[in-house]
Tab-separated table of C-alpha atoms in Angstrom:
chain	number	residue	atom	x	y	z
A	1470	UNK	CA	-12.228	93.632	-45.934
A	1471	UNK	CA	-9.038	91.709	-46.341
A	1472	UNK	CA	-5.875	93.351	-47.881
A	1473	UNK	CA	-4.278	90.554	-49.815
A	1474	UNK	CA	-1.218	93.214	-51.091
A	1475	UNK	CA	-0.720	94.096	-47.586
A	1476	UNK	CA	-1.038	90.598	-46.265
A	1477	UNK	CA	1.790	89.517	-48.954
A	1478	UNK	CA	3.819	92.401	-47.724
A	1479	UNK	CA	4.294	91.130	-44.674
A	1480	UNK	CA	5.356	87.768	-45.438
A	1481	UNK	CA	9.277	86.712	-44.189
A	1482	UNK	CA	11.011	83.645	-43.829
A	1483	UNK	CA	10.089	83.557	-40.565
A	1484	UNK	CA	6.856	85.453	-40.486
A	1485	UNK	CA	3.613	84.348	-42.560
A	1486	UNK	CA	-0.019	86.167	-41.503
A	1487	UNK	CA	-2.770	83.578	-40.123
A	1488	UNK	CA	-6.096	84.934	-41.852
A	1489	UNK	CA	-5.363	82.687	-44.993
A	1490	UNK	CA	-6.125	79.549	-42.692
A	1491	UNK	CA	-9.903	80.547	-41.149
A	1492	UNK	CA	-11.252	84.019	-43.386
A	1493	UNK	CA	-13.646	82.667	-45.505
A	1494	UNK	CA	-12.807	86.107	-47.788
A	1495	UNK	CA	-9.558	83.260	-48.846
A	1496	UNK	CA	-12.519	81.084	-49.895
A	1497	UNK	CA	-13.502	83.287	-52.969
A	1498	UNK	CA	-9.984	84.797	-53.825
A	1499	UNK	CA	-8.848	81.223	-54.089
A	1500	UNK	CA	-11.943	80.341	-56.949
A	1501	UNK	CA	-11.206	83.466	-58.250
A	1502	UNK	CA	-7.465	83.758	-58.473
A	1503	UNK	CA	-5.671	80.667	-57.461
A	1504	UNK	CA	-7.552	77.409	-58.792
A	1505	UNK	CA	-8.375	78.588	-62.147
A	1506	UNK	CA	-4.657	79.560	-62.838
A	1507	UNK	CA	-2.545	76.495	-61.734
A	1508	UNK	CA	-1.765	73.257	-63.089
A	1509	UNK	CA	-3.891	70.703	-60.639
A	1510	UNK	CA	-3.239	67.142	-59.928
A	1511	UNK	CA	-6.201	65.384	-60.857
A	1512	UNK	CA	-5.703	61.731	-61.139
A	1513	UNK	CA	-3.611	58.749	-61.990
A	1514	UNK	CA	-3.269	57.450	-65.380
A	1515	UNK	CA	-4.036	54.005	-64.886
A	1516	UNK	CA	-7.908	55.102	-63.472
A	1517	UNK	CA	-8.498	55.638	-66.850
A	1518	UNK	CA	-6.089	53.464	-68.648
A	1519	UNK	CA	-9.257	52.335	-71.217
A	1520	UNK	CA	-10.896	53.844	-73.583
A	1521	UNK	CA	-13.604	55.081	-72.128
A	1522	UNK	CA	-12.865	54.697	-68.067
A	1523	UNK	CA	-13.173	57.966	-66.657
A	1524	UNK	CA	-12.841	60.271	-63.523
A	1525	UNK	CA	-14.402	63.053	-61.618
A	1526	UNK	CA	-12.073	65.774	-59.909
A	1527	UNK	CA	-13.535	68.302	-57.765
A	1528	UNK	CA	-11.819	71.423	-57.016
A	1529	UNK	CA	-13.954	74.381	-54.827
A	1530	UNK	CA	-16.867	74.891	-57.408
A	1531	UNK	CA	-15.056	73.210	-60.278
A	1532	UNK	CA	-16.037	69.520	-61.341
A	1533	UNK	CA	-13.714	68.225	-64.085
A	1534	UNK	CA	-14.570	64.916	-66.059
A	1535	UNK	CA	-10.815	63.293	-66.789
A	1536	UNK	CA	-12.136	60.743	-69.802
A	1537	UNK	CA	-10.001	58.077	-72.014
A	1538	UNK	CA	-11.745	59.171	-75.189
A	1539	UNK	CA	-11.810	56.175	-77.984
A	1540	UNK	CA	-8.550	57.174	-79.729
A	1541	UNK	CA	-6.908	56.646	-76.657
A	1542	UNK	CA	-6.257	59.973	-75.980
A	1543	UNK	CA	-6.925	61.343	-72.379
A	1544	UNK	CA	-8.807	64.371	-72.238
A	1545	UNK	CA	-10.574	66.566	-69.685
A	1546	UNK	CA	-13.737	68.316	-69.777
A	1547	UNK	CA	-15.981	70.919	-67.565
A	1548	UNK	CA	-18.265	68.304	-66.330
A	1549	UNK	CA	-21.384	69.796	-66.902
A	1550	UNK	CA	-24.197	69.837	-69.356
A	1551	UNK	CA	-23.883	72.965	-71.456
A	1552	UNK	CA	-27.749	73.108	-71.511
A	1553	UNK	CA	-28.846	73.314	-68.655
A	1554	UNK	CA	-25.651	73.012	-66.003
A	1555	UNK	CA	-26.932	69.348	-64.843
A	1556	UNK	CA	-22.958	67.480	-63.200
A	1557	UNK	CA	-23.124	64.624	-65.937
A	1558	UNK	CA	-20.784	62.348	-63.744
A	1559	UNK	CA	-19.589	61.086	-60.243
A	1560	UNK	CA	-16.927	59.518	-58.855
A	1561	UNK	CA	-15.410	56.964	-61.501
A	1562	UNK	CA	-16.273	54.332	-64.091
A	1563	UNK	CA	-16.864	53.641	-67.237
A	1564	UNK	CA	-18.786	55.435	-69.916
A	1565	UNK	CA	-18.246	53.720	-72.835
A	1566	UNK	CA	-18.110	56.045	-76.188
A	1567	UNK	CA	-21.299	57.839	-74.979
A	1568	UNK	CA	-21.618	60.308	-72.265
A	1569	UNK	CA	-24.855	61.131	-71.795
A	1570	UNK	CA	-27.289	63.988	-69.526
A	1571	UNK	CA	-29.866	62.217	-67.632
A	1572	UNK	CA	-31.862	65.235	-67.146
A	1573	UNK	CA	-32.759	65.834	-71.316
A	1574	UNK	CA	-30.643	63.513	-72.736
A	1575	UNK	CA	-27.974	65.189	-74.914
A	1576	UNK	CA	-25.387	62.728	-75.607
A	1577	UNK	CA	-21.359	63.634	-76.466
A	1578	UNK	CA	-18.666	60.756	-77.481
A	1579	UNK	CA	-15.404	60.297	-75.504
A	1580	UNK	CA	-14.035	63.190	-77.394
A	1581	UNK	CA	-16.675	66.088	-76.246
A	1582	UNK	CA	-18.614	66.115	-79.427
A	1583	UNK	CA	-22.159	66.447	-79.318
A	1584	UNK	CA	-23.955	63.655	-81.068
A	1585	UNK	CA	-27.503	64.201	-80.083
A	1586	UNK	CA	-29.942	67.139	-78.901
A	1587	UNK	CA	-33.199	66.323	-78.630
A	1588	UNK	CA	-35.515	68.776	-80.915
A	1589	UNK	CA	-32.530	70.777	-82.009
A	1590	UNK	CA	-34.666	72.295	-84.821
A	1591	UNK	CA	-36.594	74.023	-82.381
A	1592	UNK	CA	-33.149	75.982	-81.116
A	1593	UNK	CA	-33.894	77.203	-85.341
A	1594	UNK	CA	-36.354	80.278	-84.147
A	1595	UNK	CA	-33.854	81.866	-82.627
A	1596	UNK	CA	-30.432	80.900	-84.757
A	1597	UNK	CA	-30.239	77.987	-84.168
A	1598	UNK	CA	-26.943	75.954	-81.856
A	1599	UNK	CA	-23.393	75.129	-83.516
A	1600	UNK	CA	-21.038	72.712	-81.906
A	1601	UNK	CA	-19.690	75.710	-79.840
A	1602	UNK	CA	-23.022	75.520	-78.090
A	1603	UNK	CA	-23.328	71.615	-77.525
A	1604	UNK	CA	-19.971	70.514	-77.508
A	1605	UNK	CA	-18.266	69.382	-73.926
A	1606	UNK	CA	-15.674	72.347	-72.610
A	1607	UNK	CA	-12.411	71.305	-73.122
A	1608	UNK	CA	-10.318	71.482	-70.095
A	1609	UNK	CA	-6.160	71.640	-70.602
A	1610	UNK	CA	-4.559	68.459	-69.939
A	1611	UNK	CA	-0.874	67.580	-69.198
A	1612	UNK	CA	0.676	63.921	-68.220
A	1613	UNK	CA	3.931	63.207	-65.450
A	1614	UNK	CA	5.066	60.404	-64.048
A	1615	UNK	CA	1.591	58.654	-64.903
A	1616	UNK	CA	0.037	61.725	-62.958
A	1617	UNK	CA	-2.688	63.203	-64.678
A	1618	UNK	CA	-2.700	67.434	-64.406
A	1619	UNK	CA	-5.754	69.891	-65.564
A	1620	UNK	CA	-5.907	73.227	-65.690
A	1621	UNK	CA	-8.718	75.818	-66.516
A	1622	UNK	CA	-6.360	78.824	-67.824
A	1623	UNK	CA	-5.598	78.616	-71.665
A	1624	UNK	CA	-2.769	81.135	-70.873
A	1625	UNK	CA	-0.389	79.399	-68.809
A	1626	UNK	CA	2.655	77.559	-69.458
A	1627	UNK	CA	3.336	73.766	-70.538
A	1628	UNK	CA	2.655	71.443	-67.615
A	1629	UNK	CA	6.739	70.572	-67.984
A	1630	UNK	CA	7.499	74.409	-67.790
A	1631	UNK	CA	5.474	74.586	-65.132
A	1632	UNK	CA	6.916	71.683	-62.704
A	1633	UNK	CA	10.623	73.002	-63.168
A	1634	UNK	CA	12.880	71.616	-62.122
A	1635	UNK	CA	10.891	68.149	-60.945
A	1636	UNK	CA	11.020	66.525	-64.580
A	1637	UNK	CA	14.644	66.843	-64.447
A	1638	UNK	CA	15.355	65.511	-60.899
A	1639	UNK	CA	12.882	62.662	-60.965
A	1640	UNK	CA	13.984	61.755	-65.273
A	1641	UNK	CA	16.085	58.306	-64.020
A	1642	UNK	CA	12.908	57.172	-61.500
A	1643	UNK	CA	11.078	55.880	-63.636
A	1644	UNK	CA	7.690	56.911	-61.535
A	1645	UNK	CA	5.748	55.663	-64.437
A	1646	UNK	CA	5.519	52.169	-63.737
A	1647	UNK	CA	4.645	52.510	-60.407
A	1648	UNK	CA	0.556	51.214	-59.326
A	1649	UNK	CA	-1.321	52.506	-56.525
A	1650	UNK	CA	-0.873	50.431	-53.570
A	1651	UNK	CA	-3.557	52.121	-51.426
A	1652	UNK	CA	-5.557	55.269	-51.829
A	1653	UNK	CA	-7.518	57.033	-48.774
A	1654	UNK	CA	-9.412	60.123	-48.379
A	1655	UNK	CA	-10.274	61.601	-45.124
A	1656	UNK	CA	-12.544	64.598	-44.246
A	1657	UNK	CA	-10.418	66.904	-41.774
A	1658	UNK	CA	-11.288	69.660	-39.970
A	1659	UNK	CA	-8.921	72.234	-40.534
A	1660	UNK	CA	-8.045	74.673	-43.409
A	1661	UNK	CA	-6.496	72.642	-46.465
A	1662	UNK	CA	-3.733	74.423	-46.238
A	1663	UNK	CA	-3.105	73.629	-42.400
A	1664	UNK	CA	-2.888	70.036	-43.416
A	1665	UNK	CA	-0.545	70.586	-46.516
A	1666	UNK	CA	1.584	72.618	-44.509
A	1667	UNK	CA	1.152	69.913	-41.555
A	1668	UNK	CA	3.207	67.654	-44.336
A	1669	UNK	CA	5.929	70.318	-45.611
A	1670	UNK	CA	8.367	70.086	-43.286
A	1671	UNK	CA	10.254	67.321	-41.135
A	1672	UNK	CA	10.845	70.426	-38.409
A	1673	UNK	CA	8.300	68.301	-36.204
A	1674	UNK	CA	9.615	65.031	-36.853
A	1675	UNK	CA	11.224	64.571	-33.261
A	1676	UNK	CA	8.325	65.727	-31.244
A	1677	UNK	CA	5.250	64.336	-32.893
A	1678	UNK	CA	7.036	61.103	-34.220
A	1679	UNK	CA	9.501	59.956	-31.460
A	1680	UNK	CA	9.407	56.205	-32.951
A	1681	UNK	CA	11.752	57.561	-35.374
A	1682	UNK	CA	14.617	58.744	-33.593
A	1683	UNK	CA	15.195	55.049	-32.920
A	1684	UNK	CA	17.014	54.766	-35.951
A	1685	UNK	CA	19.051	58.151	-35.282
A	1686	UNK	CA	18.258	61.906	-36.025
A	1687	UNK	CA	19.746	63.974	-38.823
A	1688	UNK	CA	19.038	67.814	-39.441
A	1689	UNK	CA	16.903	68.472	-42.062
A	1690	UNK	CA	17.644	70.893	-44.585
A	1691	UNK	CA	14.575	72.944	-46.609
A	1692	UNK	CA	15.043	74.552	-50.224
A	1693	UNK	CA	13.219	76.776	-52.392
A	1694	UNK	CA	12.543	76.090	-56.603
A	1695	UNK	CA	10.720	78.770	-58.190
A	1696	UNK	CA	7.043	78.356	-56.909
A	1697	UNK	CA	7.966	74.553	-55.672
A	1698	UNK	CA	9.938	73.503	-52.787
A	1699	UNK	CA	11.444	70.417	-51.041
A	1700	UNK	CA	12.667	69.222	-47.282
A	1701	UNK	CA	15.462	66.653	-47.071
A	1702	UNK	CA	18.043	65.072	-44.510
A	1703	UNK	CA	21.488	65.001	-45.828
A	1704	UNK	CA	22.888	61.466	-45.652
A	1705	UNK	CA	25.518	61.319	-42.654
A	1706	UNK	CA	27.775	57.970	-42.811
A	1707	UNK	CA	27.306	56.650	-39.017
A	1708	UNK	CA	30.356	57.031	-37.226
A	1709	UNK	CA	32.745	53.781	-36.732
A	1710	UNK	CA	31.790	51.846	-34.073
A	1711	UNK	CA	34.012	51.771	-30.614
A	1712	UNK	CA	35.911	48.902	-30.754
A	1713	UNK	CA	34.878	48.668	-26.476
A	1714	UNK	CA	31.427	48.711	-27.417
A	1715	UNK	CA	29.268	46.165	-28.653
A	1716	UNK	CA	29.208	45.408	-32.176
A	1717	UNK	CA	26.580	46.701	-34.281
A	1718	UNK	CA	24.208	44.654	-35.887
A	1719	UNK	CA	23.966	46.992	-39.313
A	1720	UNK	CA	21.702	44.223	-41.167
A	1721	UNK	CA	18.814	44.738	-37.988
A	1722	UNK	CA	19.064	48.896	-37.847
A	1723	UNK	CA	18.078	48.298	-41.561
A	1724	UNK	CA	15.437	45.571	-40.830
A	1725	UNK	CA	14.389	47.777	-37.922
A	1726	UNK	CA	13.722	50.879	-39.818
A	1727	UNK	CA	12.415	49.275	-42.946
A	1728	UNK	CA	9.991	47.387	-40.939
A	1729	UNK	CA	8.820	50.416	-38.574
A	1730	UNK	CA	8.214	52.636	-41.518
A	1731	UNK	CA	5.978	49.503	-43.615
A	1732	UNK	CA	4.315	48.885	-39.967
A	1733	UNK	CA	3.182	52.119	-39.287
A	1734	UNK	CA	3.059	54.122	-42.427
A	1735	UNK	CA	2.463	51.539	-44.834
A	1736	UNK	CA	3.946	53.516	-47.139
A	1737	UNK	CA	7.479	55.006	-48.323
A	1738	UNK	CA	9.049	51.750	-47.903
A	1739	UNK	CA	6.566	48.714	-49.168
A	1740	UNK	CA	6.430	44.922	-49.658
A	1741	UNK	CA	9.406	45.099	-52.182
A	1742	UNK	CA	11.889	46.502	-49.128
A	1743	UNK	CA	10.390	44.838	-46.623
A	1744	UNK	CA	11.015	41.461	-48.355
A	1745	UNK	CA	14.758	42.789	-48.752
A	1746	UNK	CA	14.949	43.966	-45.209
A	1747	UNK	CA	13.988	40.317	-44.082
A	1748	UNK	CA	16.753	38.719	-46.095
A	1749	UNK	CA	19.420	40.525	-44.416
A	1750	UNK	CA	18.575	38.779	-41.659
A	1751	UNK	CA	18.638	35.452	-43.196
A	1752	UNK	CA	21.367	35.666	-45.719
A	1753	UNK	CA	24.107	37.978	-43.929
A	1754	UNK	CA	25.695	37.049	-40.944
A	1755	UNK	CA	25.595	39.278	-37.929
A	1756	UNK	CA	29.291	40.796	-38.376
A	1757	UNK	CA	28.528	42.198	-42.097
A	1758	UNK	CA	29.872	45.778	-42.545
A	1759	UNK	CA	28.009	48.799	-42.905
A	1760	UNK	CA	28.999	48.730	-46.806
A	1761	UNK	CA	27.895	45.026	-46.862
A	1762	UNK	CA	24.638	45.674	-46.034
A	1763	UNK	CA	23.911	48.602	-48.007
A	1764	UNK	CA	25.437	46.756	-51.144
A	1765	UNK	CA	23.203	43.426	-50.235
A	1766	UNK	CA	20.293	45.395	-49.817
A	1767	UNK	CA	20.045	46.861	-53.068
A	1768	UNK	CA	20.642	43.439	-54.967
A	1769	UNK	CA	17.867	42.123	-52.429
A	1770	UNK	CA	15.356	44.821	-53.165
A	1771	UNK	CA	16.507	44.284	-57.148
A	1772	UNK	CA	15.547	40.763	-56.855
A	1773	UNK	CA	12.520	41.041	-55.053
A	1774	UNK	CA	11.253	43.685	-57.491
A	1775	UNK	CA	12.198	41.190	-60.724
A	1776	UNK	CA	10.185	38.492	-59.081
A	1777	UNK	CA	7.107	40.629	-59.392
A	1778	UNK	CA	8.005	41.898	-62.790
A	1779	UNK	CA	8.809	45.436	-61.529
A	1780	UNK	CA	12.180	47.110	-62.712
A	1781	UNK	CA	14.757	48.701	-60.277
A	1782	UNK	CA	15.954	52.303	-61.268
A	1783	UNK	CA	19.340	50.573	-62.040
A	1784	UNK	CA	20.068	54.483	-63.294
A	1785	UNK	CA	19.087	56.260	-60.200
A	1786	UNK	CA	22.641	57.468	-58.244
A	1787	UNK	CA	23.293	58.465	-54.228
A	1788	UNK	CA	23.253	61.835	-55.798
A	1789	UNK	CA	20.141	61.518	-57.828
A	1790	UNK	CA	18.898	60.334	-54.638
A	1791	UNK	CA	20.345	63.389	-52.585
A	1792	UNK	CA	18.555	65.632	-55.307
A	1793	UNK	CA	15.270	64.173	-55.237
A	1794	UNK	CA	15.155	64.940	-50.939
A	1795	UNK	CA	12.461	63.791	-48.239
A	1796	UNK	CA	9.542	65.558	-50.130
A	1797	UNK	CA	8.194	68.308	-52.655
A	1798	UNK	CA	5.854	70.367	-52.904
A	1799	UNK	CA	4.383	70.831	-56.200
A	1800	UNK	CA	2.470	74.053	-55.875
A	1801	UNK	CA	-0.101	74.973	-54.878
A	1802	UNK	CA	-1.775	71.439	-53.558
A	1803	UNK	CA	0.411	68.364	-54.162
A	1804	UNK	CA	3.171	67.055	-52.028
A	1805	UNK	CA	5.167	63.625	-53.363
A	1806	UNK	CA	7.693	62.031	-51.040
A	1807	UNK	CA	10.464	59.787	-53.343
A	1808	UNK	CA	11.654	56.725	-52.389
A	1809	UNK	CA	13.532	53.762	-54.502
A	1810	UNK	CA	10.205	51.728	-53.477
A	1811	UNK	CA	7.580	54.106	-55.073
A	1812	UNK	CA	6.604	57.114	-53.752
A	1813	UNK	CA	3.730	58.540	-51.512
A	1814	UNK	CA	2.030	61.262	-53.050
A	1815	UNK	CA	-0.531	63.882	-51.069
A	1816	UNK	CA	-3.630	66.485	-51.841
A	1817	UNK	CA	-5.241	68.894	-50.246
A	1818	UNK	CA	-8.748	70.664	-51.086
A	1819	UNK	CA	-10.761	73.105	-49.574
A	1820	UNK	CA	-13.898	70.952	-48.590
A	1821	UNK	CA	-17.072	73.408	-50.110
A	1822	UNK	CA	-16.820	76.949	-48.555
A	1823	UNK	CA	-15.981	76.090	-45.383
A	1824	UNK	CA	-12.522	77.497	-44.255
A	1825	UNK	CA	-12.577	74.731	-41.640
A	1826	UNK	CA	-13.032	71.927	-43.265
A	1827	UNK	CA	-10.198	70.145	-45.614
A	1828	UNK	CA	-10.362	66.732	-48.093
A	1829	UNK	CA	-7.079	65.787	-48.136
A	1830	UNK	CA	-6.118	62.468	-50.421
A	1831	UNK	CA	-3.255	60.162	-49.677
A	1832	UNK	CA	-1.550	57.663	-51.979
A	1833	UNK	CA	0.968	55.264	-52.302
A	1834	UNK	CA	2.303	53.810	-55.191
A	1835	UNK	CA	4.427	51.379	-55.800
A	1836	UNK	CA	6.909	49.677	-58.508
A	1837	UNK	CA	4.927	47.635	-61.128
A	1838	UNK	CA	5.114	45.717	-64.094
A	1839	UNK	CA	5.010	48.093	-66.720
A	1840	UNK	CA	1.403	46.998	-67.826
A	1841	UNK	CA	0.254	45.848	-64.226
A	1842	UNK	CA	-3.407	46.924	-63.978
A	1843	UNK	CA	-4.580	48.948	-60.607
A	1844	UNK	CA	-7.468	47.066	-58.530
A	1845	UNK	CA	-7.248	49.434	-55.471
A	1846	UNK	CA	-10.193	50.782	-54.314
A	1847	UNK	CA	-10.143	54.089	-52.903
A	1848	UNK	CA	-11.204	54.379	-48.781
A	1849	UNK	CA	-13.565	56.973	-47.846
A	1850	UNK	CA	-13.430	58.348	-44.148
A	1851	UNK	CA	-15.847	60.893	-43.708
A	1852	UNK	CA	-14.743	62.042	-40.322
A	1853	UNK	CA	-11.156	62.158	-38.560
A	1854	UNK	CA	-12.436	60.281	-35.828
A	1855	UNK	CA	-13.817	57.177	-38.207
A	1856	UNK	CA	-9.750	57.217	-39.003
A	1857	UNK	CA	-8.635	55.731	-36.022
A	1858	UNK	CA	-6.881	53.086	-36.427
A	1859	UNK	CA	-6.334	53.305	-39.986
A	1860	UNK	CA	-2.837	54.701	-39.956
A	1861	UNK	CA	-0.528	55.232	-36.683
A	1862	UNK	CA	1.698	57.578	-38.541
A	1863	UNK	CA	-0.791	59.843	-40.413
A	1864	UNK	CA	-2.690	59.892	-36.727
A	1865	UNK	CA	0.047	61.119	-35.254
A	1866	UNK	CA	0.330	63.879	-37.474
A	1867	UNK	CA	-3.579	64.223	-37.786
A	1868	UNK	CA	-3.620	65.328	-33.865
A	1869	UNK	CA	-1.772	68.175	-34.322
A	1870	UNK	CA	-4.474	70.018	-37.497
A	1871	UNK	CA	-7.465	70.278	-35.536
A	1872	UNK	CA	-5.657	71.915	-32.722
A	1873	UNK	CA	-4.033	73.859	-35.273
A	1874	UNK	CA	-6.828	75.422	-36.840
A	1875	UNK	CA	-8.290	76.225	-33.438
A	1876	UNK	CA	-5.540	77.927	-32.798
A	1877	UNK	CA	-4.745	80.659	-35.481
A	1878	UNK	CA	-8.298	82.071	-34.787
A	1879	UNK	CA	-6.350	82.971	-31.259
A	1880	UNK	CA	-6.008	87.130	-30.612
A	1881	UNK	CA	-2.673	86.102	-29.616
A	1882	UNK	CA	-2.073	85.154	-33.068
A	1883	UNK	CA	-1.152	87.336	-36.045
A	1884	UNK	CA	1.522	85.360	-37.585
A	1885	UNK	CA	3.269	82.133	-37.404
A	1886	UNK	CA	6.843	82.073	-37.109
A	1887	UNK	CA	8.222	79.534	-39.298
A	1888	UNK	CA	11.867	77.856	-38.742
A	1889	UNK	CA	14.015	80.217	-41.402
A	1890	UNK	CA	16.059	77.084	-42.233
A	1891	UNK	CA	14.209	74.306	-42.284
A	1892	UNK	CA	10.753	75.308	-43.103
A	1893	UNK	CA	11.435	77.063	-46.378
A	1894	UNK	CA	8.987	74.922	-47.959
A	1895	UNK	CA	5.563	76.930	-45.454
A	1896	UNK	CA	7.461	80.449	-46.228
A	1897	UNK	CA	8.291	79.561	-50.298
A	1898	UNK	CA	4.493	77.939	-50.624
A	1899	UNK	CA	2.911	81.263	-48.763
A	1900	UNK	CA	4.649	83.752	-50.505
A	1901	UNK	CA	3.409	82.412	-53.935
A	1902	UNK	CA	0.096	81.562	-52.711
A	1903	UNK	CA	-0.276	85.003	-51.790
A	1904	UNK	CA	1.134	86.370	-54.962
A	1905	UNK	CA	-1.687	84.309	-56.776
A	1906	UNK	CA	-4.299	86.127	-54.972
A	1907	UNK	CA	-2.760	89.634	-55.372
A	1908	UNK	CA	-1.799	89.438	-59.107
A	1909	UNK	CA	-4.405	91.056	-61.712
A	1910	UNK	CA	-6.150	88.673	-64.010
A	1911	UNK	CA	-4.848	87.912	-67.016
A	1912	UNK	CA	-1.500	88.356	-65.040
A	1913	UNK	CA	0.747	85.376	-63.943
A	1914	UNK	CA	2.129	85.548	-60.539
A	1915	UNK	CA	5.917	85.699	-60.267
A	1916	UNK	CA	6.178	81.823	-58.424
A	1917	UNK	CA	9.703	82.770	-57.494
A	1918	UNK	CA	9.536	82.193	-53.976
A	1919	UNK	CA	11.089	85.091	-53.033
């Protein structure tokens, strides 16, 4: 029987037990303990940006029906049939004003209300059913950044109480108007917490993505906030040049790094930088300083933004940039990654009951009109080996989980040891993790990260 006080006991900066990645006992606690009592990530705004469009988030045994009801209003119910448990919807779509079981028929509106019930007098015998009985469970709701949240406890705090300090750092980002880009979902075998963890840190960056000490190597830095956490690399100003050496070519170690990271990744840096990382080529000559690029670049990317009807965060600073880091962890499941572009925005699920088996969501999203509609369709990989070739960069990171998960189910392993500096972000997401599963019900966890 696993000791989940004794387990959180142990936890240090640079020690963290291994059972939470393969005991299926972690299974259960988390339904029990962790799901039900966090603010989850469930969607984008614009997949139901209609009255009536909705969509279906799964969470362990949970199915959630994220609807735009006819007022406009997004709302979020327990999607299931209160008669006789029948999942009234899949995937996403539209519904119209009518949601309806297609076992018996009962039919609810956009807002949860029951509108029909077959032979309701016949409930009369025995009492009879109110609107408590028929109506749809309402499920909390909260809106950031055009991300839609859920949660199932009517006891915790405001979804803006609850992502301190993120509102605050990301205010002048205007995140809103960004549109997905691309959306894939893969089926991994490992622990979902193997593969969020697999994304918390840049500690790996050198050995598992060489390409990018091309463009230089900085020392990340990792910080705790509360039950959230980031990674980041403070901004160095490259030394100036030997006058003996060659000249440097500053417009093509932008080009080069811009184009690399589009290439590969298809993601943090996207068809907006690109087309500004091609103009430095064409407009600047090859003597322009390291100042003169930066300052070109940014009027590039501007302008290439404005032709598509997109808005540059003219209000965003190099220290609101500095504060915003590499990447955050929104506890417990979501992980965004901030760029001037858009951002990139992870999610990781435990896939059923097996410990071994993760569904782990990847977006990116970039800068928009404000009312640009979305037309991406989601990609569906069912297996990590129907990935290949999908997306060098994820691969590369995708070879390390399954190897991973094999093995922390090693005698040899109790622990792992995270790096006390810059992996803050495993030890800081453990710690409350674990504090989740200890705390009594009815009992918030202190999410301090201490």
């Amino acid at each position: 029987m696993v000791d989940f006080a004794e387990l959180l006991s142990t936890i240090r900066p640079d020690y963290v037990p291994v059972d939470g990645y393969y005991k299926p006992e972690f299974v259960a606690r988390e339904k029990q303990m962790l799901w039900p009592h966090t603010w989850l990530m469930a969607c984008r705004e614009e997949l139901v940006a209609k009255p009536g469009q909705y969509y279906v988030f799964d969470i362990a045994d949970e199915s959630i029906l994220v609807v735009r009801s006819k007022d406009g209003v997004i709302r979020a119910f327990h999607n299931v049939c209160p008669h006789r448990g029948r999942r009234l919807k899949e995937g996403a779509g539209e519904t119209g004003d009518s949601i309806v079981c297609r076992f018996h028929g009962w039919t609810w509106d956009s807002t949860g209300e029951n509108r029909l019930v077959f032979h309701k007098e016949d409930w009369d015998a025995t009492g009879g059913i109110c609107g408590v009985d028929v109506n749809l469970g309402e499920v909390r709701v909260g809106l950031w950044e055009g991300w839609v949240f859920v949660t199932l406890d009517p006891e915790i705090e405001s979804l803006e109480e609850y992502l301190h300090p993120l509102p605050d750092v990301f205010a002048k980002f205007d995140y809103k108007n960004t549109r997905l880009a691309w959306h894939k979902t893969v089926i991994l075998e490992c622990n979902w917490k193997v593969v969020l963890e697999a994304f918390l840190e840049s500690y790996h960056t050198a050995t598992t993505h060489p390409q990018a000490l091309k463009f230089g190597s900085r020392k990340p830095f990792s910080q705790a906030h509360g039950k959230h956490s980031l990674f980041a690399f403070h901004f160095v100003r490259p030394p100036e040049p030997d006058p003996s050496a060659p000249p440097v070519d500053y417009r093509l170690a932008r080009y080069a790094y811009v184009e690399e990271m589009n290439r590969t990744l298809g993601a943090l840096w996207g068809r907006h930088g690109l087309k500004a990382a091609e103009r430095l080529l064409t407009d600047l000559p090859e003597t322009a300083t390291f100042d003169e690029v930066n300052q070109a670049f940014v009027r590039f990317h501007s302008e290439a933004m404005a032709e598509d009807g997109a808005r540059y965060p003219v209000e965003v600073a190099p220290e609101d940039l500095q504060r915003a880091g590499t990447a955050w962890n929104v506890f417990p499941n979501m992980i965004v990654l901030p760029t001037i572009d858009g951002w990139q925005g992870y999610r990781a699920r435990p896939n059923g009951d097996d410990p071994d088996s993760a569904i782990f969501d990847i977006w990116w999203l970039e800068r928009s009109a404000p009312d640009a509609p979305s037309t991406v369709e989601p990609e569906f990989y069912p297996t990590m080996e129907s990935f290949k070739g999908v997306c060098y960069f994820l691969e590369q990171d995708f070879d390390n989980i399954k190897a991973i998960q094999q093995g922390v189910k090693s005698s040899r392993m109790k622990a792992i040891r995270p790096n006390p500096a810059q992996e803050v972000t495993i030890q800081t997401f453990e710690r409350t993790y674990y504090e989740h599963l200890v705390a009594p019900r009815g009992q918030a966890p202190r999410g301090d990260g201490r």
